Amino acid sequence: MTARTWLRPAWLLSRRVGIVLLWILVAAGIFVVVSVAGIHVIGSVDGWEHWLRAHATHFLVWRLLLYGATAYGWWWMRGRLRQREPSGEAHQRLLRVEIAAVITIVLLEGSQLLRHA
């Protein structure tokens, strides 16, 4: 995209952007509903926070399973992409995305670890 394309609001109104924004809103709504329901069931915000801390290991296992499933899907997609685009440039792009993803996951999990330490 050129700088001029970013200045036009037409890309904001595209179908793809609308679908992504809708999914983000749905996910945020689900998170809010689960948190409010958890607070209501537990009885207080402090109780909810205590419950979350007590079950942090379960959430870590859940995140690790999600990371594993995502890595498997990425490996499958990567193979297909490498067959379709065998150039060195495509390989470099994939490598940059993979490095960025691993750094992001390490930083996120590190921040969780530091918060609970």
Protein backbone atom coordinates (compact mmCIF):
# COMPACT_ATOMS: atom_id res chain seq x y z
CA MET A 1 0.00 0.00 0.00
CA THR A 2 1.20 3.44 -0.78
CA ALA A 3 1.02 6.37 1.58
CA ARG A 4 -1.82 7.78 -0.47
CA THR A 5 -3.87 4.58 -0.02
CA TRP A 6 -3.57 4.85 3.76
CA LEU A 7 -4.91 8.38 3.65
CA ARG A 8 -8.06 7.32 1.83
CA PRO A 9 -10.74 5.98 4.18
CA ALA A 10 -11.95 3.49 1.53
CA TRP A 11 -9.71 0.72 2.90
CA LEU A 12 -11.42 1.21 6.27
CA LEU A 13 -14.73 0.35 4.70
CA SER A 14 -13.60 -2.81 2.94
CA ARG A 15 -15.30 -6.10 3.67
CA ARG A 16 -12.12 -7.74 5.01
CA VAL A 17 -11.46 -4.97 7.54
CA GLY A 18 -15.10 -5.06 8.61
CA ILE A 19 -14.96 -8.81 9.23
CA VAL A 20 -11.74 -8.51 11.24
CA LEU A 21 -13.21 -5.69 13.33
CA LEU A 22 -16.37 -7.71 13.90
CA TRP A 23 -14.33 -10.71 15.15
CA ILE A 24 -12.34 -8.44 17.46
CA LEU A 25 -15.57 -7.02 18.89
CA VAL A 26 -17.04 -10.51 19.33
CA ALA A 27 -13.90 -11.74 21.12
CA ALA A 28 -13.80 -8.66 23.37
CA GLY A 29 -17.48 -9.12 24.16
CA ILE A 30 -16.92 -12.77 25.09
CA PHE A 31 -14.03 -11.78 27.37
CA VAL A 32 -16.15 -9.16 29.11
CA VAL A 33 -19.08 -11.56 29.56
CA VAL A 34 -16.81 -14.29 30.99
CA SER A 35 -15.18 -11.84 33.41
CA VAL A 36 -18.49 -10.39 34.58
CA ALA A 37 -19.95 -13.89 34.97
CA GLY A 38 -16.87 -15.01 36.91
CA ILE A 39 -17.07 -12.03 39.23
CA HIS A 40 -20.78 -12.68 39.73
CA VAL A 41 -20.27 -16.39 40.47
CA ILE A 42 -17.29 -15.84 42.80
CA GLY A 43 -18.92 -12.89 44.51
CA SER A 44 -16.29 -10.14 44.29
CA VAL A 45 -13.50 -8.79 42.14
CA ASP A 46 -10.94 -9.79 44.79
CA GLY A 47 -12.30 -13.34 44.83
CA TRP A 48 -12.16 -13.46 41.02
CA GLU A 49 -8.54 -12.30 41.03
CA HIS A 50 -7.68 -14.90 43.66
CA TRP A 51 -9.37 -17.62 41.60
CA LEU A 52 -7.43 -16.55 38.51
CA ARG A 53 -4.13 -16.66 40.44
CA ALA A 54 -4.99 -20.05 41.91
CA HIS A 55 -5.63 -21.48 38.44
CA ALA A 56 -2.72 -19.79 36.65
CA THR A 57 -1.06 -23.16 35.97
CA HIS A 58 -4.18 -24.42 34.18
CA PHE A 59 -4.20 -21.31 32.01
CA LEU A 60 -0.48 -21.81 31.24
CA VAL A 61 -1.18 -25.37 30.07
CA TRP A 62 -4.08 -24.07 27.96
CA ARG A 63 -1.87 -21.41 26.37
CA LEU A 64 0.87 -23.96 25.67
CA LEU A 65 -1.68 -26.22 23.95
CA LEU A 66 -2.86 -23.27 21.86
CA TYR A 67 0.74 -22.39 20.96
CA GLY A 68 1.34 -26.01 19.95
CA ALA A 69 -1.79 -26.13 17.76
CA THR A 70 -0.87 -22.80 16.19
CA ALA A 71 2.70 -23.99 15.53
CA TYR A 72 1.38 -27.16 13.88
CA GLY A 73 -0.94 -25.10 11.65
CA TRP A 74 1.87 -22.70 10.84
CA TRP A 75 4.20 -25.59 9.91
CA TRP A 76 1.55 -27.00 7.58
CA MET A 77 0.86 -23.61 6.01
CA ARG A 78 4.58 -22.86 5.73
CA GLY A 79 5.16 -26.04 3.72
CA ARG A 80 2.39 -25.16 1.31
CA LEU A 81 3.66 -21.60 0.94
CA ARG A 82 7.22 -22.80 0.33
CA GLN A 83 5.92 -25.05 -2.47
CA ARG A 84 3.99 -22.19 -4.03
CA GLU A 85 6.76 -19.60 -3.61
CA PRO A 86 10.18 -21.28 -3.49
CA SER A 87 12.12 -18.01 -3.82
CA GLY A 88 14.68 -16.89 -1.26
CA GLU A 89 12.74 -13.66 -0.68
CA ALA A 90 9.65 -15.59 0.42
CA HIS A 91 11.82 -17.65 2.76
CA GLN A 92 13.25 -14.48 4.31
CA ARG A 93 9.76 -13.05 4.84
CA LEU A 94 8.64 -16.25 6.54
CA LEU A 95 11.73 -16.28 8.71
CA ARG A 96 11.10 -12.67 9.84
CA VAL A 97 7.48 -13.48 10.72
CA GLU A 98 8.52 -16.60 12.62
CA ILE A 99 11.16 -14.70 14.61
CA ALA A 100 8.68 -11.93 15.40
CA ALA A 101 6.07 -14.47 16.55
CA VAL A 102 8.51 -16.29 18.83
CA ILE A 103 9.76 -13.01 20.32
CA THR A 104 6.16 -11.89 20.92
CA ILE A 105 5.23 -15.14 22.67
CA VAL A 106 8.38 -15.06 24.81
CA LEU A 107 7.70 -11.46 25.83
CA LEU A 108 4.03 -12.16 26.64
CA GLU A 109 4.80 -15.23 28.69
CA GLY A 110 7.74 -13.48 30.34
CA SER A 111 5.51 -10.60 31.39
CA GLN A 112 3.03 -13.11 32.86
CA LEU A 113 5.84 -14.83 34.73
CA LEU A 114 7.17 -11.55 36.11
CA ARG A 115 3.71 -10.41 37.15
CA HIS A 116 3.16 -13.58 39.22
CA ALA A 117 6.68 -13.73 40.64
